[in-house]
PDB file of C-alpha atoms in Angstrom:
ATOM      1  CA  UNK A   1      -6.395 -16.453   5.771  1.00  0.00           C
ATOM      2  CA  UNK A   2      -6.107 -14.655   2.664  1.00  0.00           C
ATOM      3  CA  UNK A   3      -9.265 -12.879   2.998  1.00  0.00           C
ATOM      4  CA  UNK A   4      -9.192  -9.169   1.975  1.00  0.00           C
ATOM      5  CA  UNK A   5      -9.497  -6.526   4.789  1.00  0.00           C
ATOM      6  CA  UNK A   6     -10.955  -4.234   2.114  1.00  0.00           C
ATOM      7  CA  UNK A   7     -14.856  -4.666   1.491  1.00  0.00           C
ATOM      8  CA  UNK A   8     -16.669  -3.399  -1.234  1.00  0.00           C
ATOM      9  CA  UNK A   9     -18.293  -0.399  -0.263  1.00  0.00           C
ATOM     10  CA  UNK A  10     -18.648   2.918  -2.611  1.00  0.00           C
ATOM     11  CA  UNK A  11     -16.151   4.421   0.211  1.00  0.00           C
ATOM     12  CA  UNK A  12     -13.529   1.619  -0.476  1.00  0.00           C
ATOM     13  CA  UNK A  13     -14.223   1.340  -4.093  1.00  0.00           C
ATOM     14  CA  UNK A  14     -13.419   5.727  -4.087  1.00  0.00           C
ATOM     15  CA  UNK A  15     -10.044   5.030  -2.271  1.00  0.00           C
ATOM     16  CA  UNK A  16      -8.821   2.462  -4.188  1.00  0.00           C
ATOM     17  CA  UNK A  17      -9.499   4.557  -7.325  1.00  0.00           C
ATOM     18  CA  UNK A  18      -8.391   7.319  -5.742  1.00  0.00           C
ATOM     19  CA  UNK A  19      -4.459   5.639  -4.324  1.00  0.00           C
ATOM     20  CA  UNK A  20      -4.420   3.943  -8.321  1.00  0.00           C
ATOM     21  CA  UNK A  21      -5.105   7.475  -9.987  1.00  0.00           C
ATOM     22  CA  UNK A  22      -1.994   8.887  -8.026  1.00  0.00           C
ATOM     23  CA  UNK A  23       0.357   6.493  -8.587  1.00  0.00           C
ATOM     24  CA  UNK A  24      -0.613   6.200 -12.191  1.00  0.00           C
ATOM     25  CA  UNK A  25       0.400   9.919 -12.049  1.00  0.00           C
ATOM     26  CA  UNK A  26       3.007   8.975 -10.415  1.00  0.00           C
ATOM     27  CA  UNK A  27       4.382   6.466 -12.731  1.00  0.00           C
ATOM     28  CA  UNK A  28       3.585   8.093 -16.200  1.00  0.00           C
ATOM     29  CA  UNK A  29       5.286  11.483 -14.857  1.00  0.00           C
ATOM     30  CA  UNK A  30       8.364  10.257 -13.539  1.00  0.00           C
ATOM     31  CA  UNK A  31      10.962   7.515 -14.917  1.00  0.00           C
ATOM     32  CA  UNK A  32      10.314   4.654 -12.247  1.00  0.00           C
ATOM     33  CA  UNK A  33       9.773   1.147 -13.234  1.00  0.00           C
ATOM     34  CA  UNK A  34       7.478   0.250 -10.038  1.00  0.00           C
ATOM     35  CA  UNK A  35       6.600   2.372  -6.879  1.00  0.00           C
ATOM     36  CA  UNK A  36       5.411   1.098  -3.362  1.00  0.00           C
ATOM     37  CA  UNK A  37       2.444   2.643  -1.270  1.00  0.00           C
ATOM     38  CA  UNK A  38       1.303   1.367   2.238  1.00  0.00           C
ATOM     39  CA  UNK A  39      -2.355   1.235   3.096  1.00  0.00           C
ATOM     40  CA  UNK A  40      -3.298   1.619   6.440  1.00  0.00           C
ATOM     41  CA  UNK A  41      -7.022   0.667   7.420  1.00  0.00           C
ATOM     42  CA  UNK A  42      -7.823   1.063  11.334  1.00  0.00           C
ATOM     43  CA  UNK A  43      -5.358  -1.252  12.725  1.00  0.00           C
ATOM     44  CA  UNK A  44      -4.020  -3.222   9.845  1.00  0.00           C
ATOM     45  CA  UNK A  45      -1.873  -2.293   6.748  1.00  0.00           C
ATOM     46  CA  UNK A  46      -0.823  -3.788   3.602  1.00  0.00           C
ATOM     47  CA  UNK A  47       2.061  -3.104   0.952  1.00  0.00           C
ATOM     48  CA  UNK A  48       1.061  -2.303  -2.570  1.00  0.00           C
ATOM     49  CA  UNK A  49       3.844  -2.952  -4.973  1.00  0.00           C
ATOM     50  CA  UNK A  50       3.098  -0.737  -8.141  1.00  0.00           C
ATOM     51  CA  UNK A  51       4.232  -1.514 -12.178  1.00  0.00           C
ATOM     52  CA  UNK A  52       2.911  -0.612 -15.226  1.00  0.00           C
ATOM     53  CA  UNK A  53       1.427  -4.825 -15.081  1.00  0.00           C
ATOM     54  CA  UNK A  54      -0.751  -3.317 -12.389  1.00  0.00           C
ATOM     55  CA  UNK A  55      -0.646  -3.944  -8.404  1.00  0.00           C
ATOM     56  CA  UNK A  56       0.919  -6.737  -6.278  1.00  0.00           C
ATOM     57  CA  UNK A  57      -1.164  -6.906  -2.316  1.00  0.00           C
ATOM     58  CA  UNK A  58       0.725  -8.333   0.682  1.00  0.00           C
ATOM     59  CA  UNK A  59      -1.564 -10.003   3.239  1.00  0.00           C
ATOM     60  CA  UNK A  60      -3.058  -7.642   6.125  1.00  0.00           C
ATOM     61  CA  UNK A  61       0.038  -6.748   8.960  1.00  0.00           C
ATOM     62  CA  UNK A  62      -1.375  -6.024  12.447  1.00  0.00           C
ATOM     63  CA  UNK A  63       0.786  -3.351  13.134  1.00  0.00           C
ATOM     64  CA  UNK A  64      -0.354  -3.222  16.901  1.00  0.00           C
ATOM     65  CA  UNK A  65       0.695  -6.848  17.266  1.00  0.00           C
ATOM     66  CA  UNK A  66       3.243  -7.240  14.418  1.00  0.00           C
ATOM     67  CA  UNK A  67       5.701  -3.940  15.204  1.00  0.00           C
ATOM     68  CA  UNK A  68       8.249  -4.944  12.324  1.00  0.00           C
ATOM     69  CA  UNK A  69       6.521  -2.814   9.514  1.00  0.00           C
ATOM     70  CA  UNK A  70       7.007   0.060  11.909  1.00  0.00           C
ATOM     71  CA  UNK A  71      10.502  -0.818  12.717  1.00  0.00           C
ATOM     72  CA  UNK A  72      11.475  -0.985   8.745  1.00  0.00           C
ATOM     73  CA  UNK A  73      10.409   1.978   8.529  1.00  0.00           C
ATOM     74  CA  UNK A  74      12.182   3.998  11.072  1.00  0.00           C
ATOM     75  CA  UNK A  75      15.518   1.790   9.839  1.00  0.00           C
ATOM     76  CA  UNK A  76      14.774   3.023   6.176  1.00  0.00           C
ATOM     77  CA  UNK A  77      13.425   6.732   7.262  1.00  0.00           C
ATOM     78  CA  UNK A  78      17.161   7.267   9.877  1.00  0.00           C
ATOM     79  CA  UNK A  79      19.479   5.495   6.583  1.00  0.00           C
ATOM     80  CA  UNK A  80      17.897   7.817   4.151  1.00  0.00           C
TER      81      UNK A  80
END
């Protein structure tokens, strides 16, 4: 729907500064040309692509309903 699951509350608004200040960290301390983060709100997650551009959202995943985020990751954790 392309709504964002993220409203605009003081406590949103301090964790999205707060995930952006540590990959910034992230990116200006170590030689990477993007990173990826996952944010997980109650019952629905996005992917956060990182650069030095600034940030690229997926749409919300229902990982209750939609199990293929979780099963990415336990192919990428058991190949790594």
């Amino acid at each position: 729907d392309g709504a964002s699951f993220i409203s605009q509350t003081k406590k949103d608004i301090d964790t999205l500064g707060q995930i952006t200040s540590y990959t910034a960290a992230q990116l200006t301390t170590q030689y990477r040309t993007h990173t990826f983060s996952v944010l997980i709100i109650q019952d629905q997650a996005c992917i956060i692509r990182w650069d030095s551009e600034g940030a690229v959202v997926t749409s919300s995943i229902h990982y209750n309903t939609e199990p293929h985020l979780a099963d990415f990751f336990i192919i990428t954790q058991s190949i790594s």
